[in-house]
Amino acid sequence: MRFSWMISISLGIVLLGPGCGQEARNAPSFQRDANGQIIRLDEGDGGGEDSDGKPSSESPIADSADHEPDFVIGSSEPDAEIDDWKTPPDKQPEELFPDMRTADVEAAESASDLVPEPPDIVIPTEPHPLLPKKMSVPPKNTSQVVTDTPVKKPVPPNPEPSVEVRKSVRREGLPTEQKGYSPERVFFATNRAPEHNSEALQDPDLYFSGDRGSLVYGKCEVSIPYKRSPGTLPEPSILRFEFSQDPAKHVVLMEIDMLPNAEFWKQLRADVESSQEKQLMLFVHGYCATFRDAARRTAQMSYDMNYQGPAMFFSWPAGSDSEKFSEKANYLKDLRRAEESDEDLIGVLQGISRYSGATRIHLVAHSMGNYVLTEALKTMDDRRPSNVGQMPLFDQIALAAPDLDSREFVERTAQRILPFSKRFTVYASTEDKALKLSRSVNGYQPLGFLNEYTRRGAQERLFDLVDVSQLTTGWFDSGHIYYGDMPEMISDISYLFRGIQATSLQRGLAETPPMFRLARRGQ
């Protein structure tokens, strides 16, 4: 009976265990007022309160993914560093990002200290200096002493060749002097696998494939000719007897430079801090887009809107130039790759929110890229602790021609992702031929194909709705690429990133409640 007290305590734990489970989580409801501010409809549900009954403002983005263990905040043990990441309840959204570092990180001189490289596996060759050495036994009939023999590192069978951490792919035959064009630098993150052939190692257009690989970071150099109309992406034309890419005439992906994680965040942060607005733009491309397409479009948009800050894009495996057209244009294949890419995008959103130093982060997604983005935000919301309120991590989120189920988005998705940004803007059209085809394939009304659910979401102030139907130029225009092709659209996104309201005369939008209308110039 000497262990009877232990048995009693064990029985007590078993009986009390079922009553100690986590409370069921009720998703809060949100709405925007006439000024575009977020209003919580169920203030008393306790979903955003801590144990003391006070609103909790801890950013849950660090708990939303487990790509890098160093990024995860959510240990059950008390940690002084975790408290440093919490934002006071009275802090304004504009102050969320200037200083998100812990005390240790504040002492660091560069981002290399923020994102350390994974340590090598070390096999000791000598006894630990704090431990006593094991006495050596001399052999019989001899006075010689046997010394300690270093332990050799075992060699794995069939060792793989070493992988180069940093790699640069530059186009051959480029002019040495930069004349007639502006070399634009854009940052990137991609989960595309590289091609494995000699041609791809010499041509940036072909380096990344349409297959899924590991998430890597880097920067690109893209030429923007001075003699070019805004919104255009000129390429060589046989009709003009042009058989090679000329940076002074065409938008050319000239170089891809892969960077180690620490070096990438260091350079990105330096660009953010050197900009006047301390802002960052992230672009997520859509269906049937190559890495080259995403790089050229990001550089062109940033240049045409005179964006004051670094531009970056996330490229998921949606086709490549090495694929046949039938494979490259396979909608279902791209949809499957989009479903596989949300975790990698979560890692990218984690990084830019914590290490870029940007006080204002803007997201632009096009077509199926909206699916990748919204799935990532929903997953982050699922991983948010029930007693932690979501703070606006992003300034503006623009959904251009979103290939999403409009009913699902308005009735469920919008309520979950609304708190992640100060404002959502949906650009939709009745002339979008690509989304019209998507409607027949998927059997739902796409959010970007103007319909009753899109209007309903605008009526409920879930987002600003901008009708861009008049931007379609004719029958041969798909009405789907207006986000980067039309100067009027580029100008409106520029106003959006500057925080100008849709009701402002400066944006020049015609108001037809519950939406706004963007018309072509001269009409």
mmCIF file of C-alpha atoms in Angstrom, residues 191-192 210-212 284-289 314-319 330-346 366-379 403-404 444:
data_model
loop_
_atom_site.group_PDB
_atom_site.id
_atom_site.type_symbol
_atom_site.label_atom_id
_atom_site.label_comp_id
_atom_site.label_asym_id
_atom_site.label_seq_id
_atom_site.Cartn_x
_atom_site.Cartn_y
_atom_site.Cartn_z
ATOM 1 C CA ASN A 191 9.058 25.752 -55.660
ATOM 2 C CA ARG A 192 9.822 24.765 -59.248
ATOM 3 C CA GLY A 210 7.013 22.773 -64.630
ATOM 4 C CA ASP A 211 7.680 20.143 -61.961
ATOM 5 C CA ARG A 212 7.500 20.750 -58.238
ATOM 6 C CA VAL A 284 1.452 35.374 -57.491
ATOM 7 C CA HIS A 285 0.904 34.374 -61.128
ATOM 8 C CA GLY A 286 -1.871 32.217 -62.517
ATOM 9 C CA TYR A 287 -2.476 29.187 -64.688
ATOM 10 C CA CYS A 288 -0.193 28.226 -67.612
ATOM 11 C CA ALA A 289 2.564 30.693 -66.670
ATOM 12 C CA PHE A 314 6.171 33.621 -56.027
ATOM 13 C CA SER A 315 6.315 31.202 -58.955
ATOM 14 C CA TRP A 316 4.575 27.859 -58.532
ATOM 15 C CA PRO A 317 4.947 25.081 -61.172
ATOM 16 C CA ALA A 318 2.322 26.098 -63.739
ATOM 17 C CA GLY A 319 4.091 24.993 -66.916
ATOM 18 C CA ASN A 330 -3.406 21.246 -68.923
ATOM 19 C CA TYR A 331 -5.802 23.006 -66.536
ATOM 20 C CA LEU A 332 -6.278 20.060 -64.161
ATOM 21 C CA LYS A 333 -2.522 19.516 -63.871
ATOM 22 C CA ASP A 334 -2.015 23.149 -62.889
ATOM 23 C CA LEU A 335 -4.870 22.939 -60.399
ATOM 24 C CA ARG A 336 -3.190 19.964 -58.742
ATOM 25 C CA ARG A 337 0.137 21.836 -58.589
ATOM 26 C CA ALA A 338 -1.649 24.845 -57.111
ATOM 27 C CA GLU A 339 -3.050 22.650 -54.319
ATOM 28 C CA GLU A 340 0.475 21.418 -53.588
ATOM 29 C CA SER A 341 1.967 24.914 -53.385
ATOM 30 C CA ASP A 342 0.060 26.555 -50.532
ATOM 31 C CA GLU A 343 2.500 25.340 -47.858
ATOM 32 C CA ASP A 344 5.442 26.855 -49.728
ATOM 33 C CA LEU A 345 3.589 30.146 -50.103
ATOM 34 C CA ILE A 346 2.931 30.129 -46.347
ATOM 35 C CA HIS A 366 -3.975 36.629 -60.805
ATOM 36 C CA SER A 367 -6.374 33.906 -61.968
ATOM 37 C CA MET A 368 -5.498 30.540 -60.386
ATOM 38 C CA GLY A 369 -2.848 32.275 -58.283
ATOM 39 C CA ASN A 370 -5.766 33.507 -56.183
ATOM 40 C CA TYR A 371 -6.497 29.884 -55.317
ATOM 41 C CA VAL A 372 -2.930 29.372 -54.065
ATOM 42 C CA LEU A 373 -3.112 32.579 -52.012
ATOM 43 C CA THR A 374 -6.539 32.019 -50.433
ATOM 44 C CA GLU A 375 -5.714 28.392 -49.563
ATOM 45 C CA ALA A 376 -2.538 29.584 -47.838
ATOM 46 C CA LEU A 377 -4.450 32.204 -45.849
ATOM 47 C CA LYS A 378 -7.126 29.688 -44.861
ATOM 48 C CA THR A 379 -4.486 27.249 -43.651
ATOM 49 C CA ASP A 403 -10.529 31.808 -60.543
ATOM 50 C CA LEU A 404 -12.416 30.950 -57.344
ATOM 51 C CA TYR A 444 -19.264 27.099 -60.562
#
